[in-house]
Amino acid sequence: MLNVAIATLGLVLTLPLMIAIAVLIRLTSRGPVLFTQPRVGLDRRALSRAGGNTRRHFDHGGRPFTMYKFRTMRMDDGTSGQVWAQRDDPRVTAVGRVLRKLRLDELPQLWNVLMGDMNVVGPRPEQPSIFVYLREQIQGYQRRQRVLPGITGWAQINRSYDSSVDDVREKLNYDLEYIRHRSALEDLKIMLLTPAVMLGRRYGW
């Protein structure tokens, strides 16, 4: 109920801003306003079976879903493969760089919350192929899928974007700490801390 209420309120309050962002993206670069990408969501299976499932051709590590963001990269070379974005990535547009700095490109994910794919607060959802790679590299990585992924989270307000396995390993500690102590009060605390991160442009590219 808290997630639906916050997402609904967020969509209503940010609608004028999102319309302005959509117009800017449309006027300054070729391609769609929204960027969609498959991500790995909640895994409801027992942890003992989280490494594989004989009934599936491929174990995604959780239920795949389509995540929505404002497009921040050029269409020419920004849609091939599943890779980490890098600091000063040449694929990022001028408008996209501002959106990423302030994390405004994440606003369409409020719709993912209403659809039940995400929570407002939780571990960030990863791309399927990168998730499988990280699960093989980092012990216990799949444990972060025991809760719905989120738009913001304890790791996001304490760490910058991922650019290496070591970055992910550090963030995993924050994600697992959040899962151990999570509650409605903890979620509200993280939500209240998130605007300071956005407006202060901390940990954003």
PDB file of C-alpha atoms in Angstrom:
ATOM      1  CA  MET A   1       0.000   0.000   0.000  1.00  0.00           C
ATOM      2  CA  LEU A   2       2.862   2.369   0.845  1.00  0.00           C
ATOM      3  CA  ASN A   3       4.553   1.716  -2.509  1.00  0.00           C
ATOM      4  CA  VAL A   4       1.345   2.214  -4.514  1.00  0.00           C
ATOM      5  CA  ALA A   5       0.524   5.415  -2.622  1.00  0.00           C
ATOM      6  CA  ILE A   6       4.019   6.883  -3.062  1.00  0.00           C
ATOM      7  CA  ALA A   7       4.207   5.877  -6.739  1.00  0.00           C
ATOM      8  CA  THR A   8       0.789   7.342  -7.496  1.00  0.00           C
ATOM      9  CA  LEU A   9       1.607  10.591  -5.692  1.00  0.00           C
ATOM     10  CA  GLY A  10       4.993  10.716  -7.407  1.00  0.00           C
ATOM     11  CA  LEU A  11       3.477  10.298 -10.870  1.00  0.00           C
ATOM     12  CA  VAL A  12       0.926  13.055 -10.227  1.00  0.00           C
ATOM     13  CA  LEU A  13       3.460  15.522  -8.800  1.00  0.00           C
ATOM     14  CA  THR A  14       6.162  14.908 -11.409  1.00  0.00           C
ATOM     15  CA  LEU A  15       3.875  14.721 -14.463  1.00  0.00           C
ATOM     16  CA  PRO A  16       4.662  18.314 -15.617  1.00  0.00           C
ATOM     17  CA  LEU A  17       8.380  17.668 -15.145  1.00  0.00           C
ATOM     18  CA  MET A  18       8.202  14.380 -17.057  1.00  0.00           C
ATOM     19  CA  ILE A  19       6.359  16.076 -19.926  1.00  0.00           C
ATOM     20  CA  ALA A  20       9.096  18.720 -20.075  1.00  0.00           C
ATOM     21  CA  ILE A  21      11.805  16.035 -20.033  1.00  0.00           C
ATOM     22  CA  ALA A  22      10.045  14.116 -22.808  1.00  0.00           C
ATOM     23  CA  VAL A  23       9.881  17.246 -24.993  1.00  0.00           C
ATOM     24  CA  LEU A  24      13.586  17.976 -24.404  1.00  0.00           C
ATOM     25  CA  ILE A  25      14.604  14.451 -25.319  1.00  0.00           C
ATOM     26  CA  ARG A  26      12.462  14.546 -28.447  1.00  0.00           C
ATOM     27  CA  LEU A  27      13.859  17.899 -29.583  1.00  0.00           C
ATOM     28  CA  THR A  28      17.528  17.185 -28.949  1.00  0.00           C
ATOM     29  CA  SER A  29      18.123  13.632 -30.158  1.00  0.00           C
ATOM     30  CA  ARG A  30      16.737  11.066 -32.549  1.00  0.00           C
ATOM     31  CA  GLY A  31      14.808   8.126 -31.093  1.00  0.00           C
ATOM     32  CA  PRO A  32      12.084   7.298 -28.596  1.00  0.00           C
ATOM     33  CA  VAL A  33      11.574   9.219 -25.361  1.00  0.00           C
ATOM     34  CA  LEU A  34      11.512   6.095 -23.209  1.00  0.00           C
ATOM     35  CA  PHE A  35      14.189   3.432 -22.995  1.00  0.00           C
ATOM     36  CA  THR A  36      13.021  -0.088 -22.137  1.00  0.00           C
ATOM     37  CA  GLN A  37      15.275  -2.873 -20.935  1.00  0.00           C
ATOM     38  CA  PRO A  38      14.778  -6.378 -19.479  1.00  0.00           C
ATOM     39  CA  ARG A  39      15.719  -6.636 -15.823  1.00  0.00           C
ATOM     40  CA  VAL A  40      15.693  -9.429 -13.221  1.00  0.00           C
ATOM     41  CA  GLY A  41      13.016  -9.130 -10.561  1.00  0.00           C
ATOM     42  CA  LEU A  42      11.794 -10.996  -7.504  1.00  0.00           C
ATOM     43  CA  ASP A  43      12.812 -14.628  -7.019  1.00  0.00           C
ATOM     44  CA  ARG A  44      10.176 -16.470  -4.996  1.00  0.00           C
ATOM     45  CA  ARG A  45      11.966 -19.835  -5.079  1.00  0.00           C
ATOM     46  CA  ALA A  46      13.699 -21.374  -2.078  1.00  0.00           C
ATOM     47  CA  LEU A  47      17.339 -20.293  -1.892  1.00  0.00           C
ATOM     48  CA  SER A  48      18.421 -23.925  -2.225  1.00  0.00           C
ATOM     49  CA  ARG A  49      17.003 -23.886  -5.760  1.00  0.00           C
ATOM     50  CA  ALA A  50      18.078 -20.356  -6.678  1.00  0.00           C
ATOM     51  CA  GLY A  51      21.041 -21.532  -8.733  1.00  0.00           C
ATOM     52  CA  GLY A  52      19.002 -23.369 -11.316  1.00  0.00           C
ATOM     53  CA  ASN A  53      15.672 -24.854 -12.379  1.00  0.00           C
ATOM     54  CA  THR A  54      15.413 -27.890 -14.601  1.00  0.00           C
ATOM     55  CA  ARG A  55      11.998 -26.755 -15.860  1.00  0.00           C
ATOM     56  CA  ARG A  56      13.546 -23.651 -17.426  1.00  0.00           C
ATOM     57  CA  HIS A  57      15.815 -23.389 -20.443  1.00  0.00           C
ATOM     58  CA  PHE A  58      17.610 -20.506 -18.740  1.00  0.00           C
ATOM     59  CA  ASP A  59      17.693 -19.482 -15.093  1.00  0.00           C
ATOM     60  CA  HIS A  60      17.355 -15.698 -14.919  1.00  0.00           C
ATOM     61  CA  GLY A  61      17.692 -15.639 -11.131  1.00  0.00           C
ATOM     62  CA  GLY A  62      14.246 -14.074 -10.746  1.00  0.00           C
ATOM     63  CA  ARG A  63      11.179 -13.067 -12.716  1.00  0.00           C
ATOM     64  CA  PRO A  64      12.221 -10.969 -15.746  1.00  0.00           C
ATOM     65  CA  PHE A  65      10.324  -7.741 -16.390  1.00  0.00           C
ATOM     66  CA  THR A  66      10.610  -4.681 -18.615  1.00  0.00           C
ATOM     67  CA  MET A  67      11.980  -1.601 -16.874  1.00  0.00           C
ATOM     68  CA  TYR A  68      11.246   1.934 -18.132  1.00  0.00           C
ATOM     69  CA  LYS A  69      13.604   4.911 -18.087  1.00  0.00           C
ATOM     70  CA  PHE A  70      13.953   8.157 -19.961  1.00  0.00           C
ATOM     71  CA  ARG A  71      16.388   7.590 -22.808  1.00  0.00           C
ATOM     72  CA  THR A  72      19.745   9.186 -22.015  1.00  0.00           C
ATOM     73  CA  MET A  73      21.892   7.693 -24.789  1.00  0.00           C
ATOM     74  CA  ARG A  74      22.076   8.078 -28.551  1.00  0.00           C
ATOM     75  CA  MET A  75      20.279   5.445 -30.567  1.00  0.00           C
ATOM     76  CA  ASP A  76      23.220   4.971 -32.962  1.00  0.00           C
ATOM     77  CA  ASP A  77      25.404   2.953 -30.606  1.00  0.00           C
ATOM     78  CA  GLY A  78      23.656   2.892 -27.239  1.00  0.00           C
ATOM     79  CA  THR A  79      21.469  -0.173 -27.618  1.00  0.00           C
ATOM     80  CA  SER A  80      23.864  -3.008 -28.481  1.00  0.00           C
ATOM     81  CA  GLY A  81      24.529  -5.610 -25.829  1.00  0.00           C
ATOM     82  CA  GLN A  82      24.144  -5.542 -22.066  1.00  0.00           C
ATOM     83  CA  VAL A  83      27.043  -3.586 -20.578  1.00  0.00           C
ATOM     84  CA  TRP A  84      27.708  -1.269 -17.648  1.00  0.00           C
ATOM     85  CA  ALA A  85      27.526   2.432 -18.344  1.00  0.00           C
ATOM     86  CA  GLN A  86      30.807   4.231 -17.669  1.00  0.00           C
ATOM     87  CA  ARG A  87      31.664   7.632 -16.233  1.00  0.00           C
ATOM     88  CA  ASP A  88      31.848  10.183 -19.105  1.00  0.00           C
ATOM     89  CA  ASP A  89      30.261   7.600 -21.415  1.00  0.00           C
ATOM     90  CA  PRO A  90      30.395   9.062 -24.964  1.00  0.00           C
ATOM     91  CA  ARG A  91      27.012   7.505 -25.771  1.00  0.00           C
ATOM     92  CA  VAL A  92      25.207   9.812 -23.314  1.00  0.00           C
ATOM     93  CA  THR A  93      23.427  12.851 -24.796  1.00  0.00           C
ATOM     94  CA  ALA A  94      23.707  16.381 -23.378  1.00  0.00           C
ATOM     95  CA  VAL A  95      20.185  16.183 -21.917  1.00  0.00           C
ATOM     96  CA  GLY A  96      20.838  12.632 -20.782  1.00  0.00           C
ATOM     97  CA  ARG A  97      23.916  13.700 -18.828  1.00  0.00           C
ATOM     98  CA  VAL A  98      21.822  16.123 -16.758  1.00  0.00           C
ATOM     99  CA  LEU A  99      19.101  13.531 -16.235  1.00  0.00           C
ATOM    100  CA  ARG A 100      21.622  10.964 -15.058  1.00  0.00           C
ATOM    101  CA  LYS A 101      23.330  13.450 -12.736  1.00  0.00           C
ATOM    102  CA  LEU A 102      20.018  14.204 -11.037  1.00  0.00           C
ATOM    103  CA  ARG A 103      18.706  10.654 -11.545  1.00  0.00           C
ATOM    104  CA  LEU A 104      15.591  12.038 -13.205  1.00  0.00           C
ATOM    105  CA  ASP A 105      15.874   9.344 -15.885  1.00  0.00           C
ATOM    106  CA  GLU A 106      14.498   6.926 -13.273  1.00  0.00           C
ATOM    107  CA  LEU A 107      11.103   8.672 -12.918  1.00  0.00           C
ATOM    108  CA  PRO A 108       9.214   6.389 -15.391  1.00  0.00           C
ATOM    109  CA  GLN A 109       9.940   3.482 -13.053  1.00  0.00           C
ATOM    110  CA  LEU A 110       7.120   4.764 -10.862  1.00  0.00           C
ATOM    111  CA  TRP A 111       4.949   2.996 -13.440  1.00  0.00           C
ATOM    112  CA  ASN A 112       6.907  -0.234 -12.780  1.00  0.00           C
ATOM    113  CA  VAL A 113       5.977   0.162  -9.117  1.00  0.00           C
ATOM    114  CA  LEU A 114       2.273   0.456  -9.960  1.00  0.00           C
ATOM    115  CA  MET A 115       2.583  -2.642 -12.168  1.00  0.00           C
ATOM    116  CA  GLY A 116       4.025  -4.617  -9.247  1.00  0.00           C
ATOM    117  CA  ASP A 117       7.438  -5.240 -10.831  1.00  0.00           C
ATOM    118  CA  MET A 118       9.309  -2.985  -8.407  1.00  0.00           C
ATOM    119  CA  ASN A 119       9.064  -1.221  -5.076  1.00  0.00           C
ATOM    120  CA  VAL A 120      10.042   2.383  -4.501  1.00  0.00           C
ATOM    121  CA  VAL A 121      12.837   1.083  -2.231  1.00  0.00           C
ATOM    122  CA  GLY A 122      14.899  -2.045  -2.844  1.00  0.00           C
ATOM    123  CA  PRO A 123      18.038  -3.369  -4.543  1.00  0.00           C
ATOM    124  CA  ARG A 124      18.494  -2.055  -8.087  1.00  0.00           C
ATOM    125  CA  PRO A 125      17.397  -4.593 -10.737  1.00  0.00           C
ATOM    126  CA  GLU A 126      20.163  -5.877 -12.994  1.00  0.00           C
ATOM    127  CA  GLN A 127      20.190  -6.873 -16.656  1.00  0.00           C
ATOM    128  CA  PRO A 128      19.784 -10.672 -17.132  1.00  0.00           C
ATOM    129  CA  SER A 129      23.175 -11.508 -18.662  1.00  0.00           C
ATOM    130  CA  ILE A 130      25.024  -9.248 -16.206  1.00  0.00           C
ATOM    131  CA  PHE A 131      23.065 -10.795 -13.323  1.00  0.00           C
ATOM    132  CA  VAL A 132      24.173 -14.301 -14.339  1.00  0.00           C
ATOM    133  CA  TYR A 133      27.790 -13.135 -14.577  1.00  0.00           C
ATOM    134  CA  LEU A 134      27.666 -11.448 -11.160  1.00  0.00           C
ATOM    135  CA  ARG A 135      26.012 -14.470  -9.573  1.00  0.00           C
ATOM    136  CA  GLU A 136      29.017 -16.535 -10.687  1.00  0.00           C
ATOM    137  CA  GLN A 137      31.538 -13.944  -9.484  1.00  0.00           C
ATOM    138  CA  ILE A 138      30.075 -12.931  -6.096  1.00  0.00           C
ATOM    139  CA  GLN A 139      29.062 -15.432  -3.447  1.00  0.00           C
ATOM    140  CA  GLY A 140      25.503 -14.890  -2.228  1.00  0.00           C
ATOM    141  CA  TYR A 141      24.665 -12.336  -4.920  1.00  0.00           C
ATOM    142  CA  GLN A 142      21.317 -14.023  -5.643  1.00  0.00           C
ATOM    143  CA  ARG A 143      20.140 -13.279  -2.082  1.00  0.00           C
ATOM    144  CA  ARG A 144      19.363  -9.702  -3.107  1.00  0.00           C
ATOM    145  CA  GLN A 145      16.498 -11.095  -5.235  1.00  0.00           C
ATOM    146  CA  ARG A 146      14.538 -12.139  -2.127  1.00  0.00           C
ATOM    147  CA  VAL A 147      12.759  -8.757  -2.221  1.00  0.00           C
ATOM    148  CA  LEU A 148      11.334  -6.707  -5.060  1.00  0.00           C
ATOM    149  CA  PRO A 149      13.905  -4.441  -6.729  1.00  0.00           C
ATOM    150  CA  GLY A 150      13.567  -0.706  -6.167  1.00  0.00           C
ATOM    151  CA  ILE A 151      13.978   2.698  -7.784  1.00  0.00           C
ATOM    152  CA  THR A 152      16.120   3.820  -4.858  1.00  0.00           C
ATOM    153  CA  GLY A 153      17.716   1.909  -2.036  1.00  0.00           C
ATOM    154  CA  TRP A 154      20.180   1.839   0.823  1.00  0.00           C
ATOM    155  CA  ALA A 155      23.010   0.991  -1.585  1.00  0.00           C
ATOM    156  CA  GLN A 156      22.021   3.756  -4.027  1.00  0.00           C
ATOM    157  CA  ILE A 157      22.142   6.544  -1.437  1.00  0.00           C
ATOM    158  CA  ASN A 158      25.504   5.350  -0.115  1.00  0.00           C
ATOM    159  CA  ARG A 159      27.370   4.276  -3.259  1.00  0.00           C
ATOM    160  CA  SER A 160      27.845   5.505  -6.839  1.00  0.00           C
ATOM    161  CA  TYR A 161      26.895   3.682 -10.045  1.00  0.00           C
ATOM    162  CA  ASP A 162      28.498   0.284 -10.640  1.00  0.00           C
ATOM    163  CA  SER A 163      31.460   0.083 -13.003  1.00  0.00           C
ATOM    164  CA  SER A 164      33.167  -3.101 -11.793  1.00  0.00           C
ATOM    165  CA  VAL A 165      32.579  -6.335  -9.878  1.00  0.00           C
ATOM    166  CA  ASP A 166      34.230  -4.784  -6.816  1.00  0.00           C
ATOM    167  CA  ASP A 167      31.665  -1.954  -6.893  1.00  0.00           C
ATOM    168  CA  VAL A 168      28.848  -4.498  -6.975  1.00  0.00           C
ATOM    169  CA  ARG A 169      30.406  -6.472  -4.128  1.00  0.00           C
ATOM    170  CA  GLU A 170      30.409  -3.339  -1.962  1.00  0.00           C
ATOM    171  CA  LYS A 171      26.809  -2.540  -2.893  1.00  0.00           C
ATOM    172  CA  LEU A 172      25.711  -6.093  -2.122  1.00  0.00           C
ATOM    173  CA  ASN A 173      26.674  -5.550   1.521  1.00  0.00           C
ATOM    174  CA  TYR A 174      24.315  -2.554   1.663  1.00  0.00           C
ATOM    175  CA  ASP A 175      21.538  -4.493  -0.116  1.00  0.00           C
ATOM    176  CA  LEU A 176      21.765  -7.423   2.288  1.00  0.00           C
ATOM    177  CA  GLU A 177      21.849  -5.046   5.271  1.00  0.00           C
ATOM    178  CA  TYR A 178      18.673  -3.413   3.958  1.00  0.00           C
ATOM    179  CA  ILE A 179      16.960  -6.798   3.506  1.00  0.00           C
ATOM    180  CA  ARG A 180      17.825  -7.819   7.076  1.00  0.00           C
ATOM    181  CA  HIS A 181      16.405  -4.628   8.600  1.00  0.00           C
ATOM    182  CA  ARG A 182      13.761  -3.592   6.099  1.00  0.00           C
ATOM    183  CA  SER A 183      10.459  -2.170   7.309  1.00  0.00           C
ATOM    184  CA  ALA A 184       8.006   0.534   6.296  1.00  0.00           C
ATOM    185  CA  LEU A 185       9.865   2.955   8.578  1.00  0.00           C
ATOM    186  CA  GLU A 186      13.210   2.056   6.991  1.00  0.00           C
ATOM    187  CA  ASP A 187      11.724   2.541   3.516  1.00  0.00           C
ATOM    188  CA  LEU A 188      10.387   5.976   4.486  1.00  0.00           C
ATOM    189  CA  LYS A 189      13.821   6.943   5.812  1.00  0.00           C
ATOM    190  CA  ILE A 190      15.493   5.961   2.517  1.00  0.00           C
ATOM    191  CA  MET A 191      12.805   7.795   0.509  1.00  0.00           C
ATOM    192  CA  LEU A 192      13.424  10.968   2.547  1.00  0.00           C
ATOM    193  CA  LEU A 193      17.197  10.702   2.049  1.00  0.00           C
ATOM    194  CA  THR A 194      16.913  10.147  -1.723  1.00  0.00           C
ATOM    195  CA  PRO A 195      16.059  13.780  -2.748  1.00  0.00           C
ATOM    196  CA  ALA A 196      19.213  15.009  -0.993  1.00  0.00           C
ATOM    197  CA  VAL A 197      21.246  12.574  -3.102  1.00  0.00           C
ATOM    198  CA  MET A 198      19.453  13.697  -6.274  1.00  0.00           C
ATOM    199  CA  LEU A 199      19.613  17.445  -5.647  1.00  0.00           C
ATOM    200  CA  GLY A 200      23.150  17.256  -4.325  1.00  0.00           C
ATOM    201  CA  ARG A 201      24.099  15.209  -7.394  1.00  0.00           C
ATOM    202  CA  ARG A 202      25.906  12.756  -5.129  1.00  0.00           C
ATOM    203  CA  TYR A 203      26.945   9.446  -6.695  1.00  0.00           C
ATOM    204  CA  GLY A 204      25.410  10.313 -10.061  1.00  0.00           C
ATOM    205  CA  TRP A 205      27.029  10.425 -13.497  1.00  0.00           C
TER     206      TRP A 205
END
